[in-house]
Every structure is written in C-alpha cells, then in structure tokens.
Amino acid sequence: PTVDAQPTPTHMAMSTLIRKKIAHYVVTTNLDGIHRKSGLQAHKQISNLHGCIYAERCTNCGYCFERNYYTRINNIHVHDHHTGDCPKCG
C-alpha cells in the first residue's frame, strides 16, 4: 500500500539538494507524501500541486500534519472518513 511506500534515492537526493541550499523547493504532482518522508517540510519546501492523500489540517487549531493510517471506515461512501486526533491540540 502507498502508506508503506518509502523515499527512493532520487527523493533523498532532492532532499539533500534542498538541505545544502543548492535547490530551494520541490514542485510535485505526486499525491503519496513521499517527499515529506524524505525530510522535506510541507508548504516550506514542497508544493503538492494536486494535494497529498496523507495530509490533514486540524479544524480546531489549523495545524497541518501527515497521518499514517487509513481514513476509510467501510469503503462505502466518499464521505465515510475519519481523521483521528490532532497531534498538537488533541
């Protein structure tokens, strides 16, 4: 499953270029969140043009975080979705 996917050497190379200030930003159409797993910070170092299937934004405090769990409960309806607890405000 995509939730178990890990960064490739290419993802790690892009992360290294940004950490060494050779590059400044990654713009991607990938939805899988692997650039964040390579150590890049969302909104500061990555722009996900089509979003990220693992990104959540807390409706209480606005904190953005990446979840590592499935959101569909019964796989019946697109709105059958849970987000769990915010790691910042609970």
GROMACS .gro file of C-alpha atoms in nm:
model
   90
    1PRO     CA    1   0.000   0.000   0.000
    2THR     CA    2   0.100   0.360  -0.054
    3VAL     CA    3   0.108   0.424   0.322
    4ASP     CA    4   0.411   0.189   0.342
    5ALA     CA    5   0.598   0.346   0.048
    6GLN     CA    6   0.944   0.481   0.125
    7PRO     CA    7   1.154   0.751  -0.048
    8THR     CA    8   1.375   0.640  -0.334
    9PRO     CA    9   1.738   0.754  -0.379
   10THR     CA   10   1.600   1.025  -0.610
   11HIS     CA   11   1.368   1.160  -0.338
   12MET     CA   12   1.661   1.160  -0.094
   13ALA     CA   13   1.884   1.339  -0.348
   14MET     CA   14   1.625   1.616  -0.388
   15SER     CA   15   1.602   1.647  -0.009
   16THR     CA   16   1.981   1.671   0.014
   17LEU     CA   17   1.995   1.944  -0.253
   18ILE     CA   18   1.746   2.150  -0.054
   19ARG     CA   19   1.921   2.095   0.281
   20LYS     CA   20   2.251   2.206   0.120
   21LYS     CA   21   2.071   2.512  -0.025
   22ILE     CA   22   2.157   2.412  -0.382
   23ALA     CA   23   1.784   2.394  -0.456
   24HIS     CA   24   1.504   2.571  -0.270
   25TYR     CA   25   1.176   2.397  -0.343
   26VAL     CA   26   1.016   2.083  -0.491
   27VAL     CA   27   0.702   2.116  -0.701
   28THR     CA   28   0.534   1.781  -0.750
   29THR     CA   29   0.216   1.626  -0.885
   30ASN     CA   30   0.264   1.317  -0.666
   31LEU     CA   31  -0.007   1.250  -0.408
   32ASP     CA   32   0.179   0.995  -0.200
   33GLY     CA   33   0.357   1.215   0.056
   34ILE     CA   34   0.696   1.053  -0.006
   35HIS     CA   35   0.872   1.391  -0.036
   36ARG     CA   36   0.773   1.460   0.326
   37LYS     CA   37   0.908   1.119   0.425
   38SER     CA   38   1.241   1.223   0.270
   39GLY     CA   39   1.262   1.503   0.527
   40LEU     CA   40   1.118   1.799   0.338
   41GLN     CA   41   0.875   2.033   0.511
   42ALA     CA   42   0.530   2.078   0.362
   43HIS     CA   43   0.444   2.432   0.249
   44LYS     CA   44   0.805   2.547   0.307
   45GLN     CA   45   0.997   2.311   0.080
   46ILE     CA   46   0.725   2.121  -0.112
   47SER     CA   47   0.431   2.225  -0.324
   48ASN     CA   48   0.190   1.937  -0.392
   49LEU     CA   49   0.001   2.064  -0.696
   50HIS     CA   50  -0.276   1.803  -0.661
   51GLY     CA   51  -0.264   1.776  -0.283
   52CYS     CA   52  -0.139   1.492  -0.066
   53ILE     CA   53  -0.357   1.197   0.025
   54TYR     CA   54  -0.199   1.180   0.374
   55ALA     CA   55  -0.213   1.548   0.468
   56GLU     CA   56  -0.462   1.662   0.729
   57ARG     CA   57  -0.539   2.007   0.868
   58CYS     CA   58  -0.694   2.028   1.214
   59THR     CA   59  -1.028   2.210   1.204
   60ASN     CA   60  -0.973   2.335   1.560
   61CYS     CA   61  -0.620   2.484   1.552
   62GLY     CA   62  -0.525   2.476   1.181
   63TYR     CA   63  -0.215   2.256   1.240
   64CYS     CA   64  -0.108   2.057   0.932
   65PHE     CA   65   0.014   1.704   0.984
   66GLU     CA   66   0.066   1.384   0.792
   67ARG     CA   67  -0.131   1.084   0.907
   68ASN     CA   68  -0.001   0.729   0.879
   69TYR     CA   69  -0.333   0.547   0.893
   70TYR     CA   70  -0.622   0.473   0.659
   71THR     CA   71  -0.919   0.709   0.673
   72ARG     CA   72  -1.191   0.499   0.515
   73ILE     CA   73  -1.401   0.312   0.768
   74ASN     CA   74  -1.623   0.094   0.549
   75ASN     CA   75  -1.514   0.185   0.193
   76ILE     CA   76  -1.878   0.254   0.113
   77HIS     CA   77  -1.907   0.627   0.057
   78VAL     CA   78  -1.656   0.902  -0.022
   79HIS     CA   79  -1.765   1.091   0.292
   80ASP     CA   80  -1.707   0.784   0.513
   81HIS     CA   81  -1.388   0.938   0.653
   82HIS     CA   82  -1.224   0.992   0.992
   83THR     CA   83  -0.915   1.193   1.076
   84GLY     CA   84  -0.825   1.093   1.430
   85ASP     CA   85  -0.674   1.330   1.684
   86CYS     CA   86  -0.458   1.633   1.613
   87PRO     CA   87  -0.104   1.577   1.746
   88LYS     CA   88  -0.089   1.943   1.854
   89CYS     CA   89  -0.422   2.015   2.025
   90GLY     CA   90  -0.568   1.665   2.069
   0.00000   0.00000   0.00000
